[in-house]
Backbone as a ProteinNet text record, in pm:
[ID]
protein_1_A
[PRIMARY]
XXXXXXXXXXXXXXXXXXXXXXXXXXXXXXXXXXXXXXXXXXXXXXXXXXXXXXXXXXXXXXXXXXXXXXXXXXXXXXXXXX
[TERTIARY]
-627	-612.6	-662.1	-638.2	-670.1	-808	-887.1	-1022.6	-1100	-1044.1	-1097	-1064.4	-944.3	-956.1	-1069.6	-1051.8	-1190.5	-1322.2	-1335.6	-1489.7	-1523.4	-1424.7	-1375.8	-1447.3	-1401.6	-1446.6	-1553.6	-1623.6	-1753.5	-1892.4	-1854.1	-1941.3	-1885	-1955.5	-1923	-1848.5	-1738.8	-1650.7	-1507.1	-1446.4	-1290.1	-1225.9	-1095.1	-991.1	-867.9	-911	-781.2	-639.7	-604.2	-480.7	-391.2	-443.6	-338.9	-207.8	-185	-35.5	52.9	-24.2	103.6	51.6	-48.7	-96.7	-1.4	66.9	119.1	80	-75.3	-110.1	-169.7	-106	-156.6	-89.6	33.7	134.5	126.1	128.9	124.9	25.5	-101.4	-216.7	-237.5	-140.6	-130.9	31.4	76.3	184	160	40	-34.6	-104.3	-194.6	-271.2	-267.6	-234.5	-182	-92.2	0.8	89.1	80	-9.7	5.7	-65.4	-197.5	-279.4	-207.8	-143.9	-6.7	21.1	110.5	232.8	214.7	77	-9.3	-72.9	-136.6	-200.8	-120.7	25.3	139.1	202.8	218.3	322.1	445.3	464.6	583.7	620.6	569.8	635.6	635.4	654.2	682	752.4	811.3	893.8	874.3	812.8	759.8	668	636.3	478.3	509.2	390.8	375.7	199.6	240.7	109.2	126.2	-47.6	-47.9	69.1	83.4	152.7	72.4	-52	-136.7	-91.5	-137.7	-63	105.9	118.6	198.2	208.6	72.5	57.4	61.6	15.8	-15.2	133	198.7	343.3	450.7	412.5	557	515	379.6	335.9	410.6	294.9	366.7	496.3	557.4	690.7	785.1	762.7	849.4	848	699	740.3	801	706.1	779.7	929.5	1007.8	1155.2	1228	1151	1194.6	1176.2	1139	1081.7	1196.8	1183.6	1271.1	1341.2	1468	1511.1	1522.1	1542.7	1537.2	1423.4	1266.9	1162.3	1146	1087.5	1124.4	990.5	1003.5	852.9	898.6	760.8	781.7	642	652.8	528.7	468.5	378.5	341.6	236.5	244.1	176.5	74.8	-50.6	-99.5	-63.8	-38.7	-2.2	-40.7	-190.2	-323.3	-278.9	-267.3	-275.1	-95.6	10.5	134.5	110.9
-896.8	-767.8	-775.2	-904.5	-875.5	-895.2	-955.6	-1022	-833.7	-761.3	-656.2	-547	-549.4	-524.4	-521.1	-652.4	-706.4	-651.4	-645.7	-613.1	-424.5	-409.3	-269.9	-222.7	-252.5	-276.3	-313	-384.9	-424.4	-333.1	-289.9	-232.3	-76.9	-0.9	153.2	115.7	76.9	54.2	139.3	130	234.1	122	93.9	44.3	113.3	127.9	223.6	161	72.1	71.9	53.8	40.8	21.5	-32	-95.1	-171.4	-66.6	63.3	56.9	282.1	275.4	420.3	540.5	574.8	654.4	696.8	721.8	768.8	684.2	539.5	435.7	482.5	425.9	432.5	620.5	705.4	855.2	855.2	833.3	793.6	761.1	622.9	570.7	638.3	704.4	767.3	912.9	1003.7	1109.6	1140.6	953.5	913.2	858.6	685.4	565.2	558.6	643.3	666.3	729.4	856.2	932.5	908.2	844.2	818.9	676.7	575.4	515	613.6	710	791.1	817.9	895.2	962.1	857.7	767.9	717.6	653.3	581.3	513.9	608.8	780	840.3	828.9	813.2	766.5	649.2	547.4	455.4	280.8	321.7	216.1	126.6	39.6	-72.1	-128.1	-205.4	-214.2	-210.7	-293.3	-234	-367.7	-416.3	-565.8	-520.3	-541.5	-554.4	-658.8	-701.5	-776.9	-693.6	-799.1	-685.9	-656	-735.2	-619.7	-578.3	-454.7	-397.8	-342.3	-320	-259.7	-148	-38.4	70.3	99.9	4.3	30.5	13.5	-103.5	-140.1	-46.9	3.4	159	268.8	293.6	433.2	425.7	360.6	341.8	315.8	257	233.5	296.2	387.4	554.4	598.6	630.4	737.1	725.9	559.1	536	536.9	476.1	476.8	592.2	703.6	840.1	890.2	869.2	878.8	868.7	714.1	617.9	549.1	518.7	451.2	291	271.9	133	59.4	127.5	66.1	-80.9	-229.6	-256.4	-276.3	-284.3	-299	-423.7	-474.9	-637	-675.1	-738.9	-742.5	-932.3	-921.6	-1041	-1121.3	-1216.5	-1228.3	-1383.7	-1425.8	-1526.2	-1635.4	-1731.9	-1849.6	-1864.4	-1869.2	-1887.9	-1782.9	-1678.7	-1571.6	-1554.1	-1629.6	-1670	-1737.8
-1346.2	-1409.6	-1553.9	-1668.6	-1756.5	-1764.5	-1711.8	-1660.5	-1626.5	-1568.9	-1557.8	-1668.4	-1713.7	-1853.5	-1970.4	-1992.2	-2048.2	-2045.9	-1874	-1843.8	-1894.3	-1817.6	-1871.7	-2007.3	-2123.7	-2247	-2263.3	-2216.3	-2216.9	-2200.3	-2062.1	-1956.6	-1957.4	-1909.5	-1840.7	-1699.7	-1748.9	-1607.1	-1646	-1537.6	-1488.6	-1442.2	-1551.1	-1423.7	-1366.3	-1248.5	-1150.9	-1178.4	-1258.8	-1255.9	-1121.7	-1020.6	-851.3	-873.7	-944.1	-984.2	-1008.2	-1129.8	-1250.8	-1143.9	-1076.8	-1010.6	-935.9	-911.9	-826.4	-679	-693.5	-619.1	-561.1	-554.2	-474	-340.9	-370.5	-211.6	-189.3	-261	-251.9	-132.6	-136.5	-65.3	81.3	59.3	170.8	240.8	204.5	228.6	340	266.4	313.7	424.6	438.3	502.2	632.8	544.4	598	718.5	672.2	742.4	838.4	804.6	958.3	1040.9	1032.9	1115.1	1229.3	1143.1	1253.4	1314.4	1255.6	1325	1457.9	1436.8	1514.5	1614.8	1545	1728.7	1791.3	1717	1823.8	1903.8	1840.4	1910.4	1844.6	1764.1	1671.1	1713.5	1794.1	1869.8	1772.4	1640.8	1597.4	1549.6	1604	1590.2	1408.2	1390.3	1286.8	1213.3	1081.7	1040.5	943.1	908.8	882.1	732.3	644.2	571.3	420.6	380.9	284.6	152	47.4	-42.1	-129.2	-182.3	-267.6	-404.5	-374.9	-482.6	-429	-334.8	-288.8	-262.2	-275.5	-228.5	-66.1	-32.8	175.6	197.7	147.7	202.4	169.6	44.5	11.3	36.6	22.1	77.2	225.5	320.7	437.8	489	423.7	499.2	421.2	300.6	260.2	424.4	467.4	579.9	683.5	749	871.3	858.5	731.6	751.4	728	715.1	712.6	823.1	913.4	1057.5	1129	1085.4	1209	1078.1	1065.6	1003.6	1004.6	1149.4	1226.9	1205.5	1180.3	1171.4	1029.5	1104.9	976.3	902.4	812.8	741.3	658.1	647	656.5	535.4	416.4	313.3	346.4	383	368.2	212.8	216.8	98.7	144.4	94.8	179.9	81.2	150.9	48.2	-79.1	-25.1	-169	-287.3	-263	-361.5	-456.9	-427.1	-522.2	-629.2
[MASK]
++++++++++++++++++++++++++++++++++++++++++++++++++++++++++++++++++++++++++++++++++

């Protein structure tokens, strides 16, 4: 992040901010989510994603557990990237 910061300053560049954004998980909330909803049928048990920024994992799993409460949503993270 600060590495793009940096460049930022440099160059004619934008940093989206995804960390600190709203309309990260909003997004995937709108979206993300329904397009699951929709092609399982509501039929989802759980939902499993990288954590990222954490937009796919709270967008998404705001809805599904508003859905279904039982659903669990689960953040994975890959070793390398801790």
């Amino acid at each position: 992040v600060e590495r793009a910061e940096e460049m930022a300053q440099q160059r004619n560049a934008f940093v989206c901010g995804q960390f600190e954004n709203p309309a990260n998980p909003d997004i995937h909330a709108a979206t993300t989510a329904e397009e699951i909803w929709e092609d399982t049928e509501g039929k989802v048990d759980a939902f499993v994603a990288g954590v990222g920024t954490g937009g796919t994992l709270t967008g998404v799993g705001r809805v599904l557990k508003e859905r279904n409460p039982d659903v669990r949503v689960v953040a994975v993270e890959p070793r390398a990237s801790a």
